[in-house]
């Protein structure tokens, strides 16, 4: 019995090394369309792409963006958001989107729905694009 327990323990390091991406991307890979911020429909259009391990990217109402996101699921902590600098009629919506995204600290992936939230009760609801 001790031999079996020891061999099981010795087998753990390779299994741990072979684990999938532990960030949100590993649990909810895909492109998500923003539906609402804090219970209010978001009408300007924005996406969140989870494809590359440790990164998020997408389209805000006016610009493309990307950021590092290496926190393990269910935590969410985007690094500084880098975005292109094009102006458009929806700059207020863009500012609202980036402010909310930067404030999120938790993620919940459930089928096609992704909810980002924080301890202050703020919430962003996304739905995976087909």
PDB file of C-alpha atoms in Angstrom:
ATOM      1  CA  UNK A   1       0.000   0.000   0.000  1.00  0.00           C
ATOM      2  CA  UNK A   2       2.874   2.396   0.834  1.00  0.00           C
ATOM      3  CA  UNK A   3       4.425   1.623  -2.551  1.00  0.00           C
ATOM      4  CA  UNK A   4       1.191   2.571  -4.313  1.00  0.00           C
ATOM      5  CA  UNK A   5       0.908   5.857  -2.349  1.00  0.00           C
ATOM      6  CA  UNK A   6       4.545   6.741  -3.087  1.00  0.00           C
ATOM      7  CA  UNK A   7       4.206   5.963  -6.786  1.00  0.00           C
ATOM      8  CA  UNK A   8       1.039   8.099  -6.916  1.00  0.00           C
ATOM      9  CA  UNK A   9       2.881  11.031  -5.324  1.00  0.00           C
ATOM     10  CA  UNK A  10       5.794  10.643  -7.708  1.00  0.00           C
ATOM     11  CA  UNK A  11       3.397  10.727 -10.652  1.00  0.00           C
ATOM     12  CA  UNK A  12       1.908  14.094  -9.615  1.00  0.00           C
ATOM     13  CA  UNK A  13       4.604  16.478 -10.884  1.00  0.00           C
ATOM     14  CA  UNK A  14       4.241  15.366 -14.535  1.00  0.00           C
ATOM     15  CA  UNK A  15       0.451  15.607 -14.259  1.00  0.00           C
ATOM     16  CA  UNK A  16       0.665  19.105 -12.805  1.00  0.00           C
ATOM     17  CA  UNK A  17       3.014  20.179 -15.578  1.00  0.00           C
ATOM     18  CA  UNK A  18       0.580  18.839 -18.171  1.00  0.00           C
ATOM     19  CA  UNK A  19      -2.408  20.843 -16.815  1.00  0.00           C
ATOM     20  CA  UNK A  20      -4.255  23.127 -19.189  1.00  0.00           C
ATOM     21  CA  UNK A  21      -4.254  26.904 -19.000  1.00  0.00           C
ATOM     22  CA  UNK A  22      -5.451  27.863 -15.502  1.00  0.00           C
ATOM     23  CA  UNK A  23      -6.488  31.390 -16.504  1.00  0.00           C
ATOM     24  CA  UNK A  24     -10.008  32.269 -17.634  1.00  0.00           C
ATOM     25  CA  UNK A  25      -9.004  31.373 -21.208  1.00  0.00           C
ATOM     26  CA  UNK A  26      -8.511  27.745 -20.177  1.00  0.00           C
ATOM     27  CA  UNK A  27     -12.110  27.579 -18.949  1.00  0.00           C
ATOM     28  CA  UNK A  28     -13.965  29.816 -21.413  1.00  0.00           C
ATOM     29  CA  UNK A  29     -12.015  30.112 -24.656  1.00  0.00           C
ATOM     30  CA  UNK A  30     -13.835  32.026 -27.366  1.00  0.00           C
ATOM     31  CA  UNK A  31     -15.120  35.437 -28.392  1.00  0.00           C
ATOM     32  CA  UNK A  32     -17.802  37.011 -26.208  1.00  0.00           C
ATOM     33  CA  UNK A  33     -20.146  39.883 -27.010  1.00  0.00           C
ATOM     34  CA  UNK A  34     -20.864  42.299 -24.148  1.00  0.00           C
ATOM     35  CA  UNK A  35     -24.583  42.386 -23.332  1.00  0.00           C
ATOM     36  CA  UNK A  36     -24.748  44.558 -20.229  1.00  0.00           C
ATOM     37  CA  UNK A  37     -22.825  46.492 -17.609  1.00  0.00           C
ATOM     38  CA  UNK A  38     -24.321  46.716 -14.115  1.00  0.00           C
ATOM     39  CA  UNK A  39     -27.710  45.489 -15.342  1.00  0.00           C
ATOM     40  CA  UNK A  40     -27.987  48.042 -18.173  1.00  0.00           C
ATOM     41  CA  UNK A  41     -27.873  46.894 -21.814  1.00  0.00           C
ATOM     42  CA  UNK A  42     -24.643  47.965 -23.510  1.00  0.00           C
ATOM     43  CA  UNK A  43     -25.727  49.368 -26.854  1.00  0.00           C
ATOM     44  CA  UNK A  44     -22.390  50.340 -28.464  1.00  0.00           C
ATOM     45  CA  UNK A  45     -20.955  46.886 -29.059  1.00  0.00           C
ATOM     46  CA  UNK A  46     -17.823  45.421 -27.500  1.00  0.00           C
ATOM     47  CA  UNK A  47     -16.172  42.013 -27.461  1.00  0.00           C
ATOM     48  CA  UNK A  48     -13.851  40.072 -25.177  1.00  0.00           C
ATOM     49  CA  UNK A  49     -11.639  37.464 -26.858  1.00  0.00           C
ATOM     50  CA  UNK A  50     -10.123  34.659 -24.811  1.00  0.00           C
ATOM     51  CA  UNK A  51      -7.774  32.787 -27.093  1.00  0.00           C
ATOM     52  CA  UNK A  52      -4.161  33.293 -26.126  1.00  0.00           C
ATOM     53  CA  UNK A  53      -3.085  32.017 -22.711  1.00  0.00           C
ATOM     54  CA  UNK A  54      -2.509  34.888 -20.290  1.00  0.00           C
ATOM     55  CA  UNK A  55      -4.066  37.553 -22.567  1.00  0.00           C
ATOM     56  CA  UNK A  56      -7.395  39.146 -23.328  1.00  0.00           C
ATOM     57  CA  UNK A  57      -8.230  41.168 -26.415  1.00  0.00           C
ATOM     58  CA  UNK A  58     -11.204  42.366 -28.397  1.00  0.00           C
ATOM     59  CA  UNK A  59     -13.055  45.348 -29.798  1.00  0.00           C
ATOM     60  CA  UNK A  60     -14.331  48.222 -27.706  1.00  0.00           C
ATOM     61  CA  UNK A  61     -16.923  50.541 -29.300  1.00  0.00           C
ATOM     62  CA  UNK A  62     -14.179  52.400 -31.200  1.00  0.00           C
ATOM     63  CA  UNK A  63     -10.862  50.578 -30.849  1.00  0.00           C
ATOM     64  CA  UNK A  64      -9.183  47.225 -30.648  1.00  0.00           C
ATOM     65  CA  UNK A  65      -7.528  46.424 -27.321  1.00  0.00           C
ATOM     66  CA  UNK A  66      -5.444  43.822 -25.507  1.00  0.00           C
ATOM     67  CA  UNK A  67      -4.094  43.230 -22.025  1.00  0.00           C
ATOM     68  CA  UNK A  68      -2.330  40.621 -19.964  1.00  0.00           C
ATOM     69  CA  UNK A  69      -4.594  38.500 -17.735  1.00  0.00           C
ATOM     70  CA  UNK A  70      -2.655  35.845 -15.845  1.00  0.00           C
ATOM     71  CA  UNK A  71      -4.766  35.454 -12.695  1.00  0.00           C
ATOM     72  CA  UNK A  72      -5.967  31.860 -12.211  1.00  0.00           C
ATOM     73  CA  UNK A  73      -9.666  31.181 -12.713  1.00  0.00           C
ATOM     74  CA  UNK A  74     -12.030  32.290 -11.114  1.00  0.00           C
ATOM     75  CA  UNK A  75     -10.019  35.458 -10.492  1.00  0.00           C
ATOM     76  CA  UNK A  76      -9.759  38.112 -13.161  1.00  0.00           C
ATOM     77  CA  UNK A  77      -7.148  40.838 -13.093  1.00  0.00           C
ATOM     78  CA  UNK A  78      -6.370  42.532 -16.397  1.00  0.00           C
ATOM     79  CA  UNK A  79      -3.059  44.328 -16.694  1.00  0.00           C
ATOM     80  CA  UNK A  80      -2.788  47.731 -18.319  1.00  0.00           C
ATOM     81  CA  UNK A  81      -5.128  47.827 -21.317  1.00  0.00           C
ATOM     82  CA  UNK A  82      -3.477  48.805 -24.593  1.00  0.00           C
ATOM     83  CA  UNK A  83      -5.841  50.157 -27.242  1.00  0.00           C
ATOM     84  CA  UNK A  84      -5.635  51.758 -30.634  1.00  0.00           C
ATOM     85  CA  UNK A  85      -6.370  55.501 -30.661  1.00  0.00           C
ATOM     86  CA  UNK A  86      -9.189  56.012 -33.178  1.00  0.00           C
ATOM     87  CA  UNK A  87     -11.945  58.481 -32.288  1.00  0.00           C
ATOM     88  CA  UNK A  88     -15.603  57.737 -32.975  1.00  0.00           C
ATOM     89  CA  UNK A  89     -19.095  58.790 -31.933  1.00  0.00           C
ATOM     90  CA  UNK A  90     -19.132  56.266 -29.072  1.00  0.00           C
ATOM     91  CA  UNK A  91     -16.149  57.477 -27.024  1.00  0.00           C
ATOM     92  CA  UNK A  92     -18.297  57.714 -23.872  1.00  0.00           C
ATOM     93  CA  UNK A  93     -19.295  54.060 -24.301  1.00  0.00           C
ATOM     94  CA  UNK A  94     -15.675  53.140 -24.855  1.00  0.00           C
ATOM     95  CA  UNK A  95     -14.607  54.895 -21.645  1.00  0.00           C
ATOM     96  CA  UNK A  96     -17.421  53.138 -19.749  1.00  0.00           C
ATOM     97  CA  UNK A  97     -16.340  49.760 -21.143  1.00  0.00           C
ATOM     98  CA  UNK A  98     -12.646  50.152 -20.284  1.00  0.00           C
ATOM     99  CA  UNK A  99     -13.394  51.519 -16.809  1.00  0.00           C
ATOM    100  CA  UNK A 100     -15.705  48.591 -16.031  1.00  0.00           C
ATOM    101  CA  UNK A 101     -13.361  45.963 -17.513  1.00  0.00           C
ATOM    102  CA  UNK A 102     -10.444  47.263 -15.443  1.00  0.00           C
ATOM    103  CA  UNK A 103     -12.548  47.101 -12.256  1.00  0.00           C
ATOM    104  CA  UNK A 104     -13.521  43.414 -12.587  1.00  0.00           C
ATOM    105  CA  UNK A 105     -11.886  40.878 -10.261  1.00  0.00           C
ATOM    106  CA  UNK A 106     -13.912  37.639 -10.584  1.00  0.00           C
ATOM    107  CA  UNK A 107     -15.085  35.524 -13.518  1.00  0.00           C
ATOM    108  CA  UNK A 108     -17.858  32.969 -13.825  1.00  0.00           C
ATOM    109  CA  UNK A 109     -18.047  30.934 -17.023  1.00  0.00           C
ATOM    110  CA  UNK A 110     -21.270  28.981 -17.487  1.00  0.00           C
ATOM    111  CA  UNK A 111     -21.828  27.572 -20.973  1.00  0.00           C
ATOM    112  CA  UNK A 112     -22.156  30.456 -23.434  1.00  0.00           C
ATOM    113  CA  UNK A 113     -22.427  33.075 -20.662  1.00  0.00           C
ATOM    114  CA  UNK A 114     -19.457  34.789 -19.044  1.00  0.00           C
ATOM    115  CA  UNK A 115     -19.973  37.086 -16.052  1.00  0.00           C
ATOM    116  CA  UNK A 116     -17.201  39.335 -14.788  1.00  0.00           C
ATOM    117  CA  UNK A 117     -17.830  40.946 -11.403  1.00  0.00           C
ATOM    118  CA  UNK A 118     -16.210  42.515  -8.367  1.00  0.00           C
ATOM    119  CA  UNK A 119     -16.738  42.863  -4.627  1.00  0.00           C
ATOM    120  CA  UNK A 120     -18.464  46.241  -5.093  1.00  0.00           C
ATOM    121  CA  UNK A 121     -21.385  44.541  -6.867  1.00  0.00           C
ATOM    122  CA  UNK A 122     -20.420  45.643 -10.379  1.00  0.00           C
ATOM    123  CA  UNK A 123     -21.017  43.162 -13.175  1.00  0.00           C
ATOM    124  CA  UNK A 124     -20.414  42.697 -16.898  1.00  0.00           C
ATOM    125  CA  UNK A 125     -22.409  40.016 -18.743  1.00  0.00           C
ATOM    126  CA  UNK A 126     -21.027  38.573 -21.989  1.00  0.00           C
ATOM    127  CA  UNK A 127     -22.390  35.890 -24.340  1.00  0.00           C
ATOM    128  CA  UNK A 128     -20.156  33.689 -26.516  1.00  0.00           C
ATOM    129  CA  UNK A 129     -20.485  34.352 -30.223  1.00  0.00           C
ATOM    130  CA  UNK A 130     -21.501  31.322 -32.305  1.00  0.00           C
TER     131      UNK A 130
END
